[in-house]
Amino acid sequence: MLTRVKQVHHYGRQLATLDTASKNEALEAIALALEAAQDDILAANTTDCEQARRDQLPGPLYARLELSPSKLAAAIAGVRQVASLADPIGHIQLHRELDRDLTLKRVTCPLGVLGVIFEARPDAVMQISALAIKSGNGVILKGGHEASQSCRAIVSAIQQGLRKSVVPPDAVALLTRRTEIMELLTLDEWVDLIIPRGSNDFVRFIQANTSIPVLGHADGICHLYVDQFADVDQAVAIAVDAKTQYPAACNAIETLLVHQEIAPQFLPKLATAMTAKGVELRGDDLCRQIVSIAAANEDDWATEYCDLILAVKIVPSIGAALGHIDTYGSGHTEAIVTDDGAIAAEFLAKVDAAGVFHNCSTRFADGFRYGFGAEVGISTHKLPPRGPVGLEGLVTYKYLLQGQGHIVQDYTGSHPRPFTHHDY
Amino acid sequence: MLTRVKQVHHYGRQLATLDTASKNEALEAIALALEAAQDDILAANTTDCEQARRDQLPGPLYARLELSPSKLAAAIAGVRQVASLADPIGHIQLHRELDRDLTLKRVTCPLGVLGVIFEARPDAVMQISALAIKSGNGVILKGGHEASQSCRAIVSAIQQGLRKSVVPPDAVALLTRRTEIMELLTLDEWVDLIIPRGSNDFVRFIQANTSIPVLGHADGICHLYVDQFADVDQAVAIAVDAKTQYPAACNAIETLLVHQEIAPQFLPKLATAMTAKGVELRGDDLCRQIVSIAAANEDDWATEYCDLILAVKIVPSIGAALGHIDTYGSGHTEAIVTDDGAIAAEFLAKVDAAGVFHNCSTRFADGFRYGFGAEVGISTHKLPPRGPVGLEGLVTYKYLLQGQGHIVQDYTGSHPRPFTHHDY
């Protein structure tokens, strides 16, 4: 396998220095090749789906595996959409004269090789390959066993398309054997970023088993804090959206924190609205004195339900809400509803999470909604990139310094030449 | 120990939201307290130095341990210098309307807790504490055993100073027991960034034993490529500077690559200049047909000498130079000397390193020379921050979204409300 990874590294380096037009032409060639191979891809997917039914693959996984003609068409449209995004490479982030004729630039450049590991979802192969090419990176794809025929047909079409472009087809490689995941995770000298696409447990496993940087997040335990000075109807609407609009999403809320002063007006309205949406509420003792709901225990505060269940807790102050979020939050997205500007400002300043929201749903935490044009993943790491990550998460930068024979000796000693440090 | 780390996390959070003036006042209070404690600090350092002599500490380590009154004064001046730097917190990196009254901002904020582990160098305690406070981070310092008395006296003075400011003194903590390093490296839930300051082996050990992000680099194998179209005198001057101006620095060159066409004119001049500076040259067979120097073997291409030794290799083309750098380079800083603009452009584009230089010395790769005002470290990681890292390496960002009851439901379905995505 190392040979193939080195090959991706090698051909990825050729891709790294291509201009925007060449990369976009390659994306169009891929889109055309995928359209031409449509029947083969759908037939391969049918084979995978038949096997998956025999293996009794769980429903949600099966749904992600299945490629309808319209889902395939949407994925091909997605490839063309990536071509329309701005090229993230070659941006000059800093341009500074250090001294006369000694000029420093900081310029964005590709990372090198991306390792993408995913469960089911053959459509992700098309999306991530397009994003890798646009950002000038080689890419090693490791699909789940359940999608092996689909992935093979798709990657074969992608490489077919690349043969009609200047992008080397071997800058994209597919690994097919399950044992290759563990080997891939050890290749920190050759692989620059791992992108896992799958369940929380899957991401946690990847994170625990590699020293390569991982773009992603395991948990998404998001809170909504309904402050004493919240508009009750607004708070109910935001809570319903944040819980029910897509309960399996990582940016859905799991726990609602309610200020004790507003709880008697808020909780009955909340319970009515949530019950109508089929949401089970689990509350602490104080909640249950106001509304008749199930009891929450300590585990509820630390659980990402991914389902129509919401834990509810009454707090005496914003300080208590901040303390609860600091203890149980996963650093993903946290929100407050309040009409008091000072309290909102305190919440925005003090909560340490990738996203901190005021008077809106946590479900807005998303690369497309933020206007990034694409989303590679959402990171809950402290270091950047943090939060929803677009194409810029697939690039790094290097410093280019150009002189005319400049040496450091002249800038040291008893009469050092001064630097000018003048930004252009 | 966990208790103390949690304490730093807790008090660091208070520091995180302080304004610039408060942090600068705290830095001035630290400078005054260090001045007041000058005699105690120097006495403690004398005790450490006496013990170090008894323990026969190696010369370079002893030199870094010893604090003269002037070295201490320079370190205190450094604390005041950090106060004069721009505050890295609260910068708005992105300001976008997602829709009417739904506004997204990306704002820089502190990482949280820094773990700094260093050998000898008590002056680093003052510098890194100042940088941590300026960037709003709590800091846990673990000094080497050999500097234990000095570190204690310095941290005691720093905390004394902080008591006269609004910064909580317990946002800075000193660990003194050797066993605490290993425990610190496991606390990925509480420590956000590890900064090692020491030898390559020391950094490599830290990197191999933690899942916390590490800011630093182990190896610095930098190359200078003297192209066929180089100005020979300029190439000699740059090579001498890059090798001899400070041979122990990570940005000094270890290997010189010479195009075969220029080697007959260049190598004799190089040999004369390097010999005058006491540099031992080790060449491949082709070199040794031109100048009488020692033989290089395979190990030389992969060695960071940190000394007055330079490996020299003749290459037939820029492609061969790029291949050698790709194989042996550590991604730190690589340079070319050439008067051919196209060849320079190819080198700058194709070399994958934190710094790629043209017609100047690799020794310029440094945060102060780049005009960052401070240098926290030099990173050879692919992901940002890469290269010399100033205060900006100690911060991250969060997304703040403010609405007026906005929910995602309205932006989905058959008649979705469109986003405006308008940047301010």
JSON list of N, CA and C in Angstrom, two decimals, chain B residues 79 97 111 114 125 143 161 210-211 223 252 257 262 270 277 304 313 325 330 335 346 361 372 392 396 401 413:
[
{"chain": "B", "resi": 79, "resn": "VAL", "atom": "N", "xyz": [9.44, 41.40, 28.48]},
{"chain": "B", "resi": 79, "resn": "VAL", "atom": "CA", "xyz": [8.06, 41.40, 29.00]},
{"chain": "B", "resi": 79, "resn": "VAL", "atom": "C", "xyz": [7.37, 42.71, 28.60]},
{"chain": "B", "resi": 97, "resn": "GLU", "atom": "N", "xyz": [-23.39, 39.09, 6.44]},
{"chain": "B", "resi": 97, "resn": "GLU", "atom": "CA", "xyz": [-24.84, 38.96, 6.60]},
{"chain": "B", "resi": 97, "resn": "GLU", "atom": "C", "xyz": [-25.26, 37.66, 5.94]},
{"chain": "B", "resi": 111, "resn": "LEU", "atom": "N", "xyz": [-6.77, 30.25, 23.05]},
{"chain": "B", "resi": 111, "resn": "LEU", "atom": "CA", "xyz": [-6.88, 28.79, 22.96]},
{"chain": "B", "resi": 111, "resn": "LEU", "atom": "C", "xyz": [-7.43, 28.21, 24.25]},
{"chain": "B", "resi": 114, "resn": "LEU", "atom": "N", "xyz": [-2.09, 26.76, 27.76]},
{"chain": "B", "resi": 114, "resn": "LEU", "atom": "CA", "xyz": [-0.84, 26.36, 27.10]},
{"chain": "B", "resi": 114, "resn": "LEU", "atom": "C", "xyz": [-0.01, 25.54, 28.08]},
{"chain": "B", "resi": 125, "resn": "VAL", "atom": "N", "xyz": [10.82, 31.37, 30.77]},
{"chain": "B", "resi": 125, "resn": "VAL", "atom": "CA", "xyz": [9.65, 31.43, 31.66]},
{"chain": "B", "resi": 125, "resn": "VAL", "atom": "C", "xyz": [9.02, 32.82, 31.61]},
{"chain": "B", "resi": 143, "resn": "GLY", "atom": "N", "xyz": [9.60, 23.54, 33.90]},
{"chain": "B", "resi": 143, "resn": "GLY", "atom": "CA", "xyz": [11.00, 23.79, 33.61]},
{"chain": "B", "resi": 143, "resn": "GLY", "atom": "C", "xyz": [11.83, 22.55, 33.89]},
{"chain": "B", "resi": 161, "resn": "GLY", "atom": "N", "xyz": [3.54, 40.03, 40.97]},
{"chain": "B", "resi": 161, "resn": "GLY", "atom": "CA", "xyz": [3.14, 41.13, 40.09]},
{"chain": "B", "resi": 161, "resn": "GLY", "atom": "C", "xyz": [1.66, 41.05, 39.74]},
{"chain": "B", "resi": 210, "resn": "THR", "atom": "N", "xyz": [2.12, 12.51, 23.06]},
{"chain": "B", "resi": 210, "resn": "THR", "atom": "CA", "xyz": [0.92, 13.26, 23.40]},
{"chain": "B", "resi": 210, "resn": "THR", "atom": "C", "xyz": [-0.01, 13.35, 22.20]},
{"chain": "B", "resi": 211, "resn": "SER", "atom": "N", "xyz": [-1.30, 13.44, 22.48]},
{"chain": "B", "resi": 211, "resn": "SER", "atom": "CA", "xyz": [-2.25, 13.69, 21.40]},
{"chain": "B", "resi": 211, "resn": "SER", "atom": "C", "xyz": [-2.66, 15.16, 21.39]},
{"chain": "B", "resi": 223, "resn": "HIS", "atom": "N", "xyz": [18.38, 23.04, 3.02]},
{"chain": "B", "resi": 223, "resn": "HIS", "atom": "CA", "xyz": [19.28, 22.95, 1.87]},
{"chain": "B", "resi": 223, "resn": "HIS", "atom": "C", "xyz": [19.44, 24.30, 1.20]},
{"chain": "B", "resi": 252, "resn": "ALA", "atom": "N", "xyz": [19.91, 26.96, 9.97]},
{"chain": "B", "resi": 252, "resn": "ALA", "atom": "CA", "xyz": [21.21, 26.87, 9.31]},
{"chain": "B", "resi": 252, "resn": "ALA", "atom": "C", "xyz": [21.14, 25.74, 8.28]},
{"chain": "B", "resi": 257, "resn": "LEU", "atom": "N", "xyz": [23.45, 21.81, -2.40]},
{"chain": "B", "resi": 257, "resn": "LEU", "atom": "CA", "xyz": [23.28, 21.11, -3.68]},
{"chain": "B", "resi": 257, "resn": "LEU", "atom": "C", "xyz": [23.81, 22.06, -4.76]},
{"chain": "B", "resi": 262, "resn": "ILE", "atom": "N", "xyz": [27.97, 24.59, -12.81]},
{"chain": "B", "resi": 262, "resn": "ILE", "atom": "CA", "xyz": [28.61, 25.70, -12.10]},
{"chain": "B", "resi": 262, "resn": "ILE", "atom": "C", "xyz": [29.63, 25.19, -11.08]},
{"chain": "B", "resi": 270, "resn": "LEU", "atom": "N", "xyz": [34.03, 28.22, -2.81]},
{"chain": "B", "resi": 270, "resn": "LEU", "atom": "CA", "xyz": [33.30, 27.81, -1.60]},
{"chain": "B", "resi": 270, "resn": "LEU", "atom": "C", "xyz": [34.26, 27.19, -0.59]},
{"chain": "B", "resi": 277, "resn": "LYS", "atom": "N", "xyz": [36.45, 29.77, 7.56]},
{"chain": "B", "resi": 277, "resn": "LYS", "atom": "CA", "xyz": [35.50, 29.87, 8.68]},
{"chain": "B", "resi": 277, "resn": "LYS", "atom": "C", "xyz": [35.54, 28.60, 9.54]},
{"chain": "B", "resi": 304, "resn": "GLU", "atom": "N", "xyz": [21.29, 16.51, 10.75]},
{"chain": "B", "resi": 304, "resn": "GLU", "atom": "CA", "xyz": [21.34, 17.92, 11.15]},
{"chain": "B", "resi": 304, "resn": "GLU", "atom": "C", "xyz": [22.57, 18.05, 12.05]},
{"chain": "B", "resi": 313, "resn": "LYS", "atom": "N", "xyz": [26.69, 18.17, -2.50]},
{"chain": "B", "resi": 313, "resn": "LYS", "atom": "CA", "xyz": [26.36, 17.18, -3.52]},
{"chain": "B", "resi": 313, "resn": "LYS", "atom": "C", "xyz": [26.16, 17.88, -4.87]},
{"chain": "B", "resi": 325, "resn": "ILE", "atom": "N", "xyz": [15.66, 17.32, -2.14]},
{"chain": "B", "resi": 325, "resn": "ILE", "atom": "CA", "xyz": [15.02, 18.08, -1.05]},
{"chain": "B", "resi": 325, "resn": "ILE", "atom": "C", "xyz": [13.74, 17.38, -0.59]},
{"chain": "B", "resi": 330, "resn": "SER", "atom": "N", "xyz": [13.36, 18.61, 5.79]},
{"chain": "B", "resi": 330, "resn": "SER", "atom": "CA", "xyz": [12.44, 18.44, 6.91]},
{"chain": "B", "resi": 330, "resn": "SER", "atom": "C", "xyz": [11.29, 19.44, 6.83]},
{"chain": "B", "resi": 335, "resn": "ALA", "atom": "N", "xyz": [16.41, 26.94, 0.15]},
{"chain": "B", "resi": 335, "resn": "ALA", "atom": "CA", "xyz": [16.75, 28.14, -0.62]},
{"chain": "B", "resi": 335, "resn": "ALA", "atom": "C", "xyz": [17.44, 27.81, -1.93]},
{"chain": "B", "resi": 346, "resn": "GLU", "atom": "N", "xyz": [10.11, 28.21, -10.46]},
{"chain": "B", "resi": 346, "resn": "GLU", "atom": "CA", "xyz": [9.83, 26.77, -10.37]},
{"chain": "B", "resi": 346, "resn": "GLU", "atom": "C", "xyz": [10.18, 26.26, -8.97]},
{"chain": "B", "resi": 361, "resn": "SER", "atom": "N", "xyz": [19.72, 34.23, 2.60]},
{"chain": "B", "resi": 361, "resn": "SER", "atom": "CA", "xyz": [20.14, 33.20, 3.55]},
{"chain": "B", "resi": 361, "resn": "SER", "atom": "C", "xyz": [18.95, 32.56, 4.25]},
{"chain": "B", "resi": 372, "resn": "PHE", "atom": "N", "xyz": [7.22, 39.76, 13.26]},
{"chain": "B", "resi": 372, "resn": "PHE", "atom": "CA", "xyz": [6.09, 39.34, 14.10]},
{"chain": "B", "resi": 372, "resn": "PHE", "atom": "C", "xyz": [6.19, 39.91, 15.52]},
{"chain": "B", "resi": 392, "resn": "GLU", "atom": "N", "xyz": [-0.01, 35.12, 17.03]},
{"chain": "B", "resi": 392, "resn": "GLU", "atom": "CA", "xyz": [-1.21, 34.56, 16.37]},
{"chain": "B", "resi": 392, "resn": "GLU", "atom": "C", "xyz": [-1.29, 33.04, 16.50]},
{"chain": "B", "resi": 396, "resn": "THR", "atom": "N", "xyz": [-7.12, 31.08, 18.65]},
{"chain": "B", "resi": 396, "resn": "THR", "atom": "CA", "xyz": [-8.00, 30.40, 17.70]},
{"chain": "B", "resi": 396, "resn": "THR", "atom": "C", "xyz": [-9.12, 31.38, 17.37]},
{"chain": "B", "resi": 401, "resn": "LEU", "atom": "N", "xyz": [-22.95, 34.07, 15.84]},
{"chain": "B", "resi": 401, "resn": "LEU", "atom": "CA", "xyz": [-24.08, 34.31, 14.93]},
{"chain": "B", "resi": 401, "resn": "LEU", "atom": "C", "xyz": [-25.20, 34.96, 15.73]},
{"chain": "B", "resi": 413, "resn": "GLY", "atom": "N", "xyz": [-36.97, 23.11, 2.36]},
{"chain": "B", "resi": 413, "resn": "GLY", "atom": "CA", "xyz": [-38.27, 22.74, 1.83]},
{"chain": "B", "resi": 413, "resn": "GLY", "atom": "C", "xyz": [-38.47, 23.25, 0.40]}
]
